[in-house]
Amino acid sequence: MGKKIIIIGGVAAGASAAAKARRDDEQAEIVIYEKGPYVSFANCGLPYYIGRDIKERDQLFLMTPEFFYERYKVLVKVKHEVIKINRKEKTVEIKNLATGDTFQDSYDKLVVATGGTPIKPAIPGITLENIFTLFTVSDVDAIEKALTQNDVEKVVIVGGGYIGLEAAEAFLKRGKQVTIIEKTNQLLPYLDEEMAIPLALHLENLGATVILGNGVKEFSGNTKVIGVVLESGEIVNTDLVIMAIGARPQLELVKNAGLKVGQAGGVVVDATLKSSDPDIYVGGDIIETVHLVTGKKVRIPLAGPANKQGRIIGANVVGGHKYFKGVLGTSIVKVGELTAAKTGIGEREAKEQGFAYFVSYTPSLDHAGYYPGARHLLTKLVVEEHSGRILGAQIVGWQGVDKRIDVLATAIYAKMTVEDLENLDLAYAPPYSSAKDPVIIAGFVAANILRGEINLVTPETIKKAINKVIEDDWQVVDVRTPKEYNEEGFIPGAILIPIDELRMRYKELDPNKKTALYCKVGYRSYLGTKILKELGFKEVYNISGGYMGYKSDLEIRPKKGQTSSAN
């Protein structure tokens, strides 16, 4: 008989660890204790089942206890909660949640993958009926029961993070009136603020109400929730509430066992994912690991890292030597027809971490403009000054966001620079990309900034300085056409001189003033900065991302009665 391996938790990291351990050691005895009723289910797919993108409930289950044993000879005991770890004796105490009985089991190696639990703060009224979280299959079952047994028309989502936005889309697809309440001033607080603006606009276009900068004071109702009272005093009527304000790591078990917990709020592990106890490995949402950009310890609870960590643990508990190098926090979310994605660090984080950096914005079409169906996406790069190393990237757009963020995540992992992006050899055909892919365009723009070929000013800087811009020391020039200027809007105080007239009309401008140019996406204004510099203008700046970057709306404000796909 081989080693006895006990795994606490049977979802992402735990299930992956069990399968890998069996593949690498046929003789090991492997037991999973899972306190919930299911093992290895697709928790990331839960909102899509509510929205009916996933048609059948059974599709949520990646593995059953029976199949786990048939395929891997791994014994899975659901509704069994490990309540204590005895490190000295190398035993665990387990409670059978169905019978209430407790018993002990021994291990040679222990794997802890207890994951997180959704946050339900002690808000008055939080225990009323029809207030749910969206974290497990049992949560989904309870929500579906409420939808079928009650007259549910109005749904409030508390929290504008990934789960909140996915839930909002799901209930919109079910024909419900949806209100999203987010305490901060933006959706997806992980993004830089301007990159989150298109998401709020698009959700409003889809019929949702988005309330930002306002928290929940209490829930009203007798037995069932009927209203959400906001901190502002406003009352939002509702038939059902989804609490989606995040999850906290389930650390009680490991803390009581005396395992070391770090300042980032997770269990301290080494590169093999071994804890402070050499016979206990830990993975998933409850550990802290190294951020590959900052080099600092972070706790980033995402499914991708959790599954990779489980695979590494599974190999190492049976004698392997695999290492987990760290995380970039690469993530993506679908919000209606829009997609938002991030990898590495954002501008806010770069500032907090003390990096010397610059940012660039590049609106691009996802494929060749002459091929039908091309849609815009907006890319923001955060770049280290002098070295040009890519620190982070964020993309919001209609199509093709996923493959671009993955290219940029790979580039950041490889410590590439924006000049490396210029030289990437990416696939091109008109239905899929342009001859100069959006990633390469982002590299061109950022590399021009790095080499000092262009002076850039960000849209946020212009917005904050708009009063100063139109004073005597600044001038803003719009180099678009009169039609664009009149129909699409303009930056207040801007002087309209179309790019093709700039060489003839440049004397209308003062060469001694700071001059900021913009067009729709930044290319024509880039040409304009080159022209004005050659004509003797001292300080010329290109507004990064052009007017689209300034508005941050990706052309997503269709007229009333239109669908967003009409743009």
Coordinates of C-alpha atoms in Angstrom, one line a residue:
M1 CA 0.0 0.0 0.0
G2 CA 1.3 3.5 -0.9
K3 CA 0.9 6.7 1.0
K4 CA -2.3 7.8 2.6
I5 CA -3.4 11.1 1.2
I6 CA -6.3 13.0 2.6
I7 CA -7.7 16.0 0.7
I8 CA -10.0 18.5 2.4
G9 CA -12.2 20.1 -0.2
G10 CA -13.3 18.6 -3.5
V11 CA -13.8 21.5 -6.0
A12 CA -11.1 23.1 -8.1
A13 CA -7.7 22.6 -6.3
G14 CA -8.8 19.6 -4.3
A15 CA -10.2 17.6 -7.2
S16 CA -7.3 18.5 -9.4
A17 CA -4.8 17.3 -6.7
A18 CA -6.6 14.0 -6.3
A19 CA -6.6 13.3 -10.1
K20 CA -3.0 14.2 -10.5
A21 CA -1.9 12.2 -7.4
R22 CA -3.6 9.1 -8.8
R23 CA -2.0 9.6 -12.3
D24 CA 1.4 9.8 -10.7
D25 CA 1.0 7.0 -8.1
E26 CA -1.2 4.1 -8.6
Q27 CA -0.6 2.7 -5.1
A28 CA -1.6 5.7 -3.1
E29 CA -4.7 5.7 -1.0
I30 CA -6.6 8.9 -1.7
V31 CA -9.6 10.2 0.2
I32 CA -11.5 13.5 -0.4
Y33 CA -13.7 15.0 2.3
E34 CA -16.1 17.6 1.0
K35 CA -18.6 19.3 3.3
G36 CA -20.9 20.2 0.5
P37 CA -23.3 17.8 -1.3
Y38 CA -21.3 17.9 -4.6
V39 CA -17.7 17.4 -5.7
S40 CA -15.9 19.0 -8.7
F41 CA -18.7 21.2 -9.9
A42 CA -18.3 24.2 -12.3
N43 CA -18.9 27.1 -9.9
C44 CA -17.9 29.5 -12.7
G45 CA -20.8 28.2 -14.8
L46 CA -23.5 28.9 -12.2
P47 CA -24.6 32.3 -13.6
Y48 CA -24.8 30.9 -17.1
Y49 CA -27.1 28.2 -15.9
I50 CA -29.4 30.8 -14.5
G51 CA -29.2 32.7 -17.8
R52 CA -29.9 29.4 -19.6
D53 CA -26.7 29.5 -21.7
I54 CA -26.1 26.2 -20.0
K55 CA -29.3 24.3 -20.5
E56 CA -29.1 21.3 -18.2
R57 CA -28.2 21.3 -14.5
D58 CA -26.2 18.1 -14.9
Q59 CA -23.8 20.0 -17.2
L60 CA -22.5 21.8 -14.1
F61 CA -21.0 18.6 -12.7
L62 CA -17.5 17.8 -13.9
M63 CA -17.2 14.7 -11.7
T64 CA -19.4 12.7 -9.4
P65 CA -18.2 10.7 -6.3
E66 CA -19.1 7.5 -8.2
F67 CA -17.2 8.4 -11.3
F68 CA -14.2 9.7 -9.3
Y69 CA -13.9 6.2 -7.8
E70 CA -14.5 4.3 -11.0
R71 CA -12.0 6.4 -13.0
Y72 CA -9.3 7.2 -10.4
K73 CA -10.0 4.9 -7.4
V74 CA -10.4 8.0 -5.3
L75 CA -12.8 7.7 -2.4
V76 CA -15.0 10.9 -2.2
K77 CA -17.1 11.5 0.9
V78 CA -19.5 14.4 0.4
K79 CA -21.4 16.0 3.4
H80 CA -18.3 15.3 5.5
E81 CA -16.7 18.3 7.1
V82 CA -13.2 18.1 8.5
I83 CA -13.4 20.0 11.8
K84 CA -9.9 19.6 13.2
I85 CA -6.4 18.8 12.1
N86 CA -4.1 17.1 14.6
R87 CA -0.7 17.8 13.2
K88 CA 1.3 15.9 15.8
E89 CA -0.8 12.7 15.4
K90 CA -1.3 13.3 11.7
T91 CA -5.0 12.7 11.9
V92 CA -8.1 14.7 11.1
E93 CA -11.5 14.8 12.8
I94 CA -14.4 14.5 10.5
K95 CA -18.1 15.2 11.1
N96 CA -20.7 13.3 9.0
L97 CA -23.1 16.2 8.3
A98 CA -25.9 13.7 7.4
T99 CA -25.8 11.8 10.7
G100 CA -23.9 14.1 13.1
D101 CA -21.4 11.4 13.9
T102 CA -17.7 12.3 14.2
F103 CA -14.7 10.1 13.5
Q104 CA -10.9 10.3 12.9
D105 CA -8.8 9.4 9.9
S106 CA -5.0 9.4 9.5
Y107 CA -2.8 10.7 6.8
D108 CA 0.8 10.6 5.5
K109 CA 0.2 13.8 3.5
L110 CA -2.7 16.2 3.9
V111 CA -4.0 18.6 1.2
V112 CA -6.1 21.6 2.4
A113 CA -8.3 23.2 -0.3
T114 CA -11.2 24.6 1.7
G115 CA -11.8 27.6 -0.7
G116 CA -13.8 30.6 0.2
T117 CA -17.3 31.4 1.5
P118 CA -19.5 34.2 0.2
I119 CA -19.6 37.3 2.3
K120 CA -23.0 38.1 3.9
P121 CA -22.4 41.0 6.3
A122 CA -24.6 41.7 9.3
I123 CA -26.9 44.1 7.5
P124 CA -30.4 44.5 9.1
G125 CA -32.8 42.2 7.2
I126 CA -30.1 40.0 5.7
T127 CA -31.9 36.8 6.9
L128 CA -35.1 37.6 5.0
E129 CA -36.3 35.1 2.4
N130 CA -35.2 35.5 -1.2
I131 CA -31.8 37.0 -0.3
F132 CA -29.2 34.6 -1.9
T133 CA -25.6 34.2 -2.7
L134 CA -24.4 32.6 -6.0
F135 CA -21.6 30.4 -5.0
T136 CA -22.7 26.7 -5.1
V137 CA -25.1 24.4 -6.9
S138 CA -27.3 24.5 -3.8
D139 CA -27.4 28.3 -4.1
V140 CA -28.6 28.0 -7.7
D141 CA -31.2 25.4 -6.7
A142 CA -32.6 27.8 -4.1
I143 CA -32.7 30.7 -6.6
E144 CA -34.4 28.5 -9.2
K145 CA -37.0 27.4 -6.6
A146 CA -37.7 31.1 -5.7
L147 CA -38.1 32.0 -9.4
T148 CA -40.6 29.2 -10.0
Q149 CA -42.6 29.5 -6.8
N150 CA -42.8 33.3 -6.5
D151 CA -43.8 36.1 -8.7
V152 CA -40.2 37.5 -9.2
E153 CA -40.0 40.4 -11.5
K154 CA -37.5 42.7 -9.8
V155 CA -34.0 41.6 -8.9
V156 CA -31.3 43.5 -7.1
I157 CA -27.6 42.5 -7.4
V158 CA -25.5 43.8 -4.5
G159 CA -21.9 44.1 -5.8
G160 CA -20.5 45.0 -9.2
G161 CA -17.7 42.5 -9.4
Y162 CA -17.4 39.5 -11.7
I163 CA -20.2 37.4 -10.1
G164 CA -22.4 40.4 -9.8
L165 CA -22.1 41.4 -13.5
E166 CA -22.5 37.8 -14.6
A167 CA -25.6 37.4 -12.4
A168 CA -27.0 40.7 -13.8
E169 CA -26.7 39.5 -17.4
A170 CA -28.3 36.2 -16.4
F171 CA -31.4 37.8 -14.9
L172 CA -31.7 40.2 -17.8
K173 CA -31.8 37.2 -20.1
R174 CA -34.6 35.8 -17.9
G175 CA -36.6 39.0 -18.5
K176 CA -36.2 40.4 -15.0
Q177 CA -35.9 44.1 -14.0
V178 CA -32.3 44.3 -12.7
T179 CA -30.7 46.9 -10.5
I180 CA -27.0 46.7 -9.6
I181 CA -25.8 48.4 -6.5
E182 CA -22.0 48.9 -6.1
K183 CA -20.6 50.8 -3.1
T184 CA -17.5 52.1 -4.9
N185 CA -17.7 54.6 -7.8
Q186 CA -17.3 52.0 -10.5
L187 CA -18.2 48.5 -11.7
L188 CA -15.4 45.9 -11.6
P189 CA -13.2 47.7 -9.0
Y190 CA -10.2 45.6 -10.2
L191 CA -10.2 47.7 -13.4
D192 CA -9.0 51.3 -13.7
E193 CA -12.0 53.6 -13.4
E194 CA -12.2 54.8 -17.0
M195 CA -12.1 51.2 -18.3
A196 CA -15.2 50.3 -16.3
I197 CA -17.3 53.2 -17.8
P198 CA -18.4 51.2 -20.9
L199 CA -19.7 48.4 -18.8
A200 CA -22.1 50.6 -16.9
L201 CA -23.3 52.3 -20.0
H202 CA -23.8 49.0 -21.8
L203 CA -25.8 47.5 -18.9
E204 CA -28.0 50.6 -18.9
N205 CA -28.6 50.1 -22.6
L206 CA -29.6 46.6 -21.9
G207 CA -32.2 47.8 -19.4
A208 CA -30.5 47.5 -16.1
T209 CA -30.3 50.2 -13.5
V210 CA -26.7 50.8 -12.2
I211 CA -26.3 52.6 -8.9
L212 CA -22.7 53.5 -8.0
G213 CA -21.1 55.0 -4.9
N214 CA -24.0 53.8 -2.7
G215 CA -24.1 50.9 -0.2
V216 CA -26.9 48.9 1.4
K217 CA -28.1 50.2 4.8
E218 CA -30.8 47.5 5.3
F219 CA -33.2 45.1 3.7
S220 CA -36.9 45.7 4.3
G221 CA -39.8 43.2 4.5
N222 CA -41.6 41.0 7.0
T223 CA -40.6 37.5 6.1
K224 CA -39.6 38.0 2.5
V225 CA -37.4 40.9 1.1
I226 CA -39.4 43.6 -0.6
G227 CA -36.9 46.5 -0.6
V228 CA -33.3 47.5 -0.4
V229 CA -32.7 50.7 1.7
L230 CA -29.5 52.4 0.5
E231 CA -27.1 54.5 2.5
S232 CA -28.4 57.5 0.7
G233 CA -31.9 56.8 2.0
E234 CA -33.2 55.7 -1.4
I235 CA -35.3 52.6 -1.5
V236 CA -35.1 50.1 -4.3
N237 CA -38.1 47.8 -4.5
T238 CA -37.2 44.2 -5.2
D239 CA -38.5 40.6 -5.2
L240 CA -35.1 38.9 -5.0
V241 CA -31.6 39.9 -4.0
I242 CA -28.2 38.4 -4.9
M243 CA -25.4 39.2 -2.6
A244 CA -22.2 39.3 -4.7
I245 CA -19.8 41.4 -2.6
G246 CA -17.0 38.8 -2.6
A247 CA -15.8 35.8 -0.6
R248 CA -13.6 35.4 2.3
P249 CA -11.1 32.5 2.6
Q250 CA -12.1 29.6 4.9
L251 CA -9.0 29.8 7.2
E252 CA -10.4 28.7 10.5
L253 CA -9.3 25.1 10.1
V254 CA -5.7 25.9 9.2
K255 CA -5.4 28.7 11.8
N256 CA -6.6 26.3 14.5
A257 CA -4.0 23.9 13.3
G258 CA -1.3 26.5 13.7
L259 CA -0.3 26.9 10.1
K260 CA 1.3 30.2 9.2
V261 CA -1.0 32.8 7.6
G262 CA 0.7 35.8 5.9
Q263 CA 0.0 39.5 5.7
A264 CA -1.9 39.1 2.4
G265 CA -4.5 37.1 4.2
G266 CA -3.7 33.6 2.9
V267 CA -1.8 30.6 4.1
V268 CA 1.9 30.9 3.6
V269 CA 3.3 28.3 1.2
D270 CA 6.6 27.7 -0.6
A271 CA 6.9 27.2 -4.4
T272 CA 6.0 23.5 -4.0
L273 CA 2.8 24.7 -2.2
K274 CA 4.0 23.2 1.0
S275 CA 2.7 25.0 4.1
S276 CA 4.7 25.6 7.4
D277 CA 4.0 21.9 8.1
P278 CA 6.1 19.7 5.8
D279 CA 3.3 17.2 5.5
I280 CA 0.5 19.6 4.7
Y281 CA 0.1 21.2 1.2
V282 CA -2.4 24.0 0.6
G283 CA -3.9 25.5 -2.6
G284 CA -6.7 27.4 -4.1
D285 CA -8.4 30.5 -2.7
I286 CA -6.9 30.3 0.7
I287 CA -3.2 30.7 -0.1
E288 CA -1.1 33.7 -0.9
T289 CA 1.4 33.5 -3.6
V290 CA 3.8 35.8 -5.5
H291 CA 2.6 38.4 -8.0
L292 CA 4.8 38.1 -11.1
V293 CA 4.9 41.8 -11.7
T294 CA 5.3 43.3 -8.3
G295 CA 7.1 40.3 -6.6
K296 CA 4.9 40.8 -3.6
K297 CA 2.7 38.3 -1.9
V298 CA -1.0 38.4 -2.9
R299 CA -4.1 36.4 -2.5
I300 CA -6.0 36.2 -5.8
P301 CA -8.9 33.7 -5.8
L302 CA -9.3 32.6 -9.4
A303 CA -10.2 29.2 -10.9
G304 CA -7.2 29.1 -13.2
P305 CA -4.5 29.3 -10.6
A306 CA -6.5 27.0 -8.2
N307 CA -6.6 24.2 -10.8
K308 CA -2.9 24.6 -11.6
Q309 CA -2.0 24.6 -7.9
G310 CA -4.0 21.4 -7.4
R311 CA -2.1 19.7 -10.2
I312 CA 1.2 20.7 -8.7
I313 CA 0.1 19.6 -5.2
G314 CA -1.1 16.2 -6.5
A315 CA 2.3 15.6 -8.1
N316 CA 4.3 16.7 -5.0
V317 CA 2.4 14.7 -2.4
V318 CA 3.4 11.5 -4.1
G319 CA 7.1 12.5 -4.5
G320 CA 7.1 14.9 -7.4
H321 CA 9.1 18.2 -7.7
K322 CA 6.8 20.7 -9.4
Y323 CA 6.7 24.4 -8.6
F324 CA 4.1 27.2 -8.8
K325 CA 5.8 30.4 -9.9
G326 CA 3.1 32.9 -9.2
V327 CA 0.1 34.8 -10.6
L328 CA -0.7 37.7 -12.9
G329 CA -4.4 37.9 -11.9
T330 CA -5.4 37.4 -15.5
S331 CA -9.2 37.5 -15.7
I332 CA -12.1 38.1 -18.1
V333 CA -15.8 38.7 -17.8
K334 CA -18.7 38.9 -20.2
V335 CA -21.2 41.7 -19.7
G336 CA -24.0 41.5 -22.2
E337 CA -22.3 41.9 -25.6
L338 CA -19.2 43.5 -24.0
T339 CA -16.1 41.7 -22.6
A340 CA -13.7 43.2 -20.1
A341 CA -10.3 41.7 -19.3
K342 CA -7.2 42.4 -17.2
T343 CA -3.8 41.0 -16.7
G344 CA -0.9 42.2 -14.5
I345 CA -1.4 45.5 -12.6
G346 CA -3.5 48.5 -13.4
E347 CA -2.5 52.2 -13.2
R348 CA -3.9 52.6 -9.7
E349 CA -1.8 49.6 -8.5
A350 CA 1.3 50.8 -10.3
K351 CA 1.0 54.2 -8.5
E352 CA 0.4 52.5 -5.2
Q353 CA 3.4 50.2 -5.7
G354 CA 5.7 53.1 -6.5
F355 CA 6.5 52.2 -10.1
A356 CA 7.7 54.8 -12.6
Y357 CA 5.3 54.2 -15.4
F358 CA 3.3 55.6 -18.3
V359 CA 0.0 54.5 -19.8
S360 CA -1.2 54.3 -23.4
Y361 CA -4.6 53.8 -24.9
T362 CA -5.3 52.3 -28.3
P363 CA -8.9 51.9 -29.7
S364 CA -8.8 49.3 -32.5
L365 CA -11.1 47.2 -34.6
D366 CA -11.0 43.5 -33.7
H367 CA -10.5 42.6 -37.3
A368 CA -10.1 44.2 -40.7
G369 CA -12.5 47.1 -41.1
Y370 CA -13.4 46.2 -44.6
Y371 CA -14.5 42.7 -43.6
P372 CA -18.1 42.7 -42.2
G373 CA -18.8 42.8 -38.5
A374 CA -15.7 44.6 -37.2
R375 CA -16.2 46.1 -33.7
H376 CA -14.1 48.3 -31.5
L377 CA -12.0 47.3 -28.5
L378 CA -10.0 49.6 -26.2
T379 CA -6.7 48.5 -24.9
K380 CA -4.8 50.2 -22.1
L381 CA -1.2 49.3 -21.3
V382 CA 0.7 50.2 -18.1
V383 CA 4.4 50.3 -19.0
E384 CA 7.5 50.8 -16.9
E385 CA 9.4 53.9 -17.8
H386 CA 12.9 53.5 -19.3
S387 CA 12.8 49.7 -19.6
G388 CA 9.5 49.5 -21.5
R389 CA 8.5 46.4 -19.6
I390 CA 4.8 45.7 -19.7
L391 CA 3.3 45.9 -16.2
G392 CA -0.3 45.4 -17.0
A393 CA -3.0 45.5 -19.7
Q394 CA -6.8 46.0 -19.7
I395 CA -9.1 45.6 -22.7
V396 CA -12.8 46.3 -23.1
G397 CA -14.5 45.5 -26.3
W398 CA -17.1 43.6 -28.3
Q399 CA -15.1 40.9 -29.9
G400 CA -11.6 39.4 -29.8
V401 CA -10.8 40.6 -26.2
D402 CA -10.0 37.1 -25.0
K403 CA -7.2 36.3 -27.4
R404 CA -5.6 39.7 -27.1
I405 CA -5.5 39.6 -23.2
D406 CA -4.0 36.1 -23.4
V407 CA -1.2 37.4 -25.8
L408 CA -0.5 40.2 -23.4
A409 CA -0.6 37.9 -20.3
T410 CA 2.0 35.7 -22.1
A411 CA 4.1 38.8 -22.9
I412 CA 4.0 40.0 -19.2
Y413 CA 4.9 36.5 -18.0
A414 CA 7.9 36.5 -20.3
K415 CA 8.9 40.0 -19.1
M416 CA 8.6 41.4 -22.6
T417 CA 8.7 45.1 -23.5
V418 CA 6.4 47.2 -25.7
E419 CA 9.1 47.1 -28.3
D420 CA 8.8 43.3 -28.3
L421 CA 5.1 43.7 -29.0
E422 CA 6.0 45.7 -32.1
N423 CA 7.8 42.6 -33.5
L424 CA 5.3 39.8 -32.6
D425 CA 4.3 37.6 -35.5
L426 CA 0.6 37.1 -35.1
A427 CA -1.9 35.3 -37.3
Y428 CA -3.8 37.5 -39.8
A429 CA -6.7 37.0 -42.1
P430 CA -9.5 39.6 -42.5
P431 CA -12.2 37.7 -40.5
Y432 CA -9.9 37.4 -37.5
S433 CA -7.6 40.4 -37.2
S434 CA -5.9 43.2 -39.1
A435 CA -2.5 43.1 -40.7
K436 CA -1.4 45.1 -37.7
D437 CA -3.2 43.3 -34.8
P438 CA -4.6 45.4 -31.9
V439 CA -1.8 44.0 -29.7
I440 CA 0.8 45.1 -32.2
I441 CA -0.8 48.5 -32.5
A442 CA -0.7 48.9 -28.7
G443 CA 3.0 48.0 -28.9
F444 CA 3.6 50.7 -31.7
V445 CA 1.9 53.4 -29.7
A446 CA 3.5 52.5 -26.3
A447 CA 7.0 52.1 -28.0
N448 CA 6.7 55.5 -29.6
I449 CA 6.1 57.0 -26.2
L450 CA 9.0 55.0 -24.7
R451 CA 11.4 56.3 -27.4
G452 CA 10.2 59.8 -27.0
E453 CA 8.8 60.0 -30.5
I454 CA 5.6 61.3 -29.2
N455 CA 4.5 63.2 -26.1
L456 CA 1.3 61.7 -24.6
V457 CA -1.3 63.1 -22.4
T458 CA -4.0 60.8 -21.0
P459 CA -7.7 61.4 -21.3
E460 CA -8.0 61.5 -17.5
T461 CA -5.4 64.3 -17.3
I462 CA -7.4 66.3 -19.9
K463 CA -10.6 65.7 -18.0
K464 CA -9.1 66.9 -14.7
A465 CA -7.4 69.9 -16.3
I466 CA -10.2 70.9 -18.6
N467 CA -10.5 74.4 -17.2
K468 CA -6.8 74.9 -17.4
V469 CA -6.7 73.5 -20.9
I470 CA -8.7 76.4 -22.3
E471 CA -6.7 79.0 -20.4
D472 CA -3.8 80.9 -22.0
D473 CA -1.1 78.3 -21.6
W474 CA -2.9 75.4 -23.3
Q475 CA -4.7 74.8 -26.6
V476 CA -6.6 71.7 -27.6
V477 CA -7.0 70.9 -31.3
D478 CA -9.6 68.5 -32.8
V479 CA -8.2 67.1 -36.1
R480 CA -11.3 65.2 -37.1
T481 CA -13.8 66.2 -39.8
P482 CA -16.5 68.8 -39.1
K483 CA -19.1 66.0 -39.4
E484 CA -17.4 64.0 -36.6
Y485 CA -17.0 67.1 -34.5
N486 CA -20.7 68.0 -34.8
E487 CA -22.3 64.6 -34.6
E488 CA -20.1 62.7 -32.1
G489 CA -19.3 65.6 -29.7
F490 CA -16.0 67.2 -28.8
I491 CA -13.7 68.2 -25.9
P492 CA -14.9 71.5 -24.5
G493 CA -12.8 74.4 -25.7
A494 CA -11.3 72.4 -28.6
I495 CA -10.3 74.1 -31.9
L496 CA -11.5 72.3 -35.0
I497 CA -8.8 72.0 -37.7
P498 CA -9.1 68.8 -39.7
I499 CA -5.9 66.9 -40.2
D500 CA -5.9 67.5 -44.0
E501 CA -6.1 71.3 -43.4
L502 CA -3.5 71.5 -40.6
R503 CA -0.5 72.4 -42.8
M504 CA -2.5 75.3 -44.3
R505 CA -4.1 76.5 -41.1
Y506 CA -1.4 75.9 -38.4
K507 CA -0.9 79.7 -38.1
E508 CA -4.3 79.9 -36.4
L509 CA -2.5 78.2 -33.4
D510 CA 0.1 79.7 -31.0
P511 CA 3.4 77.7 -31.3
N512 CA 4.4 78.8 -27.8
K513 CA 1.4 77.2 -26.1
K514 CA 1.2 73.6 -24.9
T515 CA -0.8 72.0 -27.7
A516 CA -2.9 68.8 -27.2
L517 CA -4.3 67.1 -30.3
Y518 CA -7.0 64.4 -30.7
C519 CA -8.9 62.6 -33.3
K520 CA -11.2 59.6 -33.0
V521 CA -8.7 56.9 -31.9
G522 CA -5.3 58.7 -31.9
Y523 CA -3.8 58.0 -35.3
R524 CA -4.6 61.3 -37.1
S525 CA -3.7 63.3 -34.0
Y526 CA -0.3 61.4 -34.0
L527 CA 0.3 62.6 -37.5
G528 CA -0.7 66.1 -36.4
T529 CA 1.8 66.1 -33.6
K530 CA 4.5 65.2 -36.1
I531 CA 3.4 68.1 -38.4
L532 CA 3.3 70.7 -35.7
K533 CA 6.7 69.7 -34.3
E534 CA 8.3 70.1 -37.7
L535 CA 6.6 73.5 -38.0
G536 CA 8.3 74.7 -34.8
F537 CA 5.7 74.1 -32.1
K538 CA 7.5 73.6 -28.8
E539 CA 5.2 71.3 -26.7
V540 CA 2.9 69.1 -28.6
Y541 CA 0.9 66.2 -27.1
N542 CA -1.3 63.5 -28.4
I543 CA -4.4 62.7 -26.3
S544 CA -4.0 59.0 -25.8
G545 CA -6.9 57.0 -27.3
G546 CA -8.4 60.0 -29.0
Y547 CA -12.0 61.1 -28.4
M548 CA -13.0 57.5 -27.9
G549 CA -10.5 57.2 -25.1
Y550 CA -11.7 60.5 -23.7
K551 CA -15.4 59.4 -23.7
S552 CA -14.5 55.7 -22.8
D553 CA -17.7 54.6 -24.3
L554 CA -16.7 52.4 -27.3
E555 CA -19.7 53.8 -29.3
I556 CA -22.1 52.0 -27.0
R557 CA -24.8 54.6 -26.6
P558 CA -27.4 53.5 -29.1
K559 CA -30.4 55.7 -29.5
K560 CA -33.5 54.7 -27.6
G561 CA -35.2 51.8 -29.3
Q562 CA -31.9 50.6 -30.9
T563 CA -30.0 47.5 -29.8
S564 CA -26.3 47.9 -29.1
S565 CA -25.5 45.6 -32.0
A566 CA -26.6 48.3 -34.4
N567 CA -23.4 50.2 -33.9

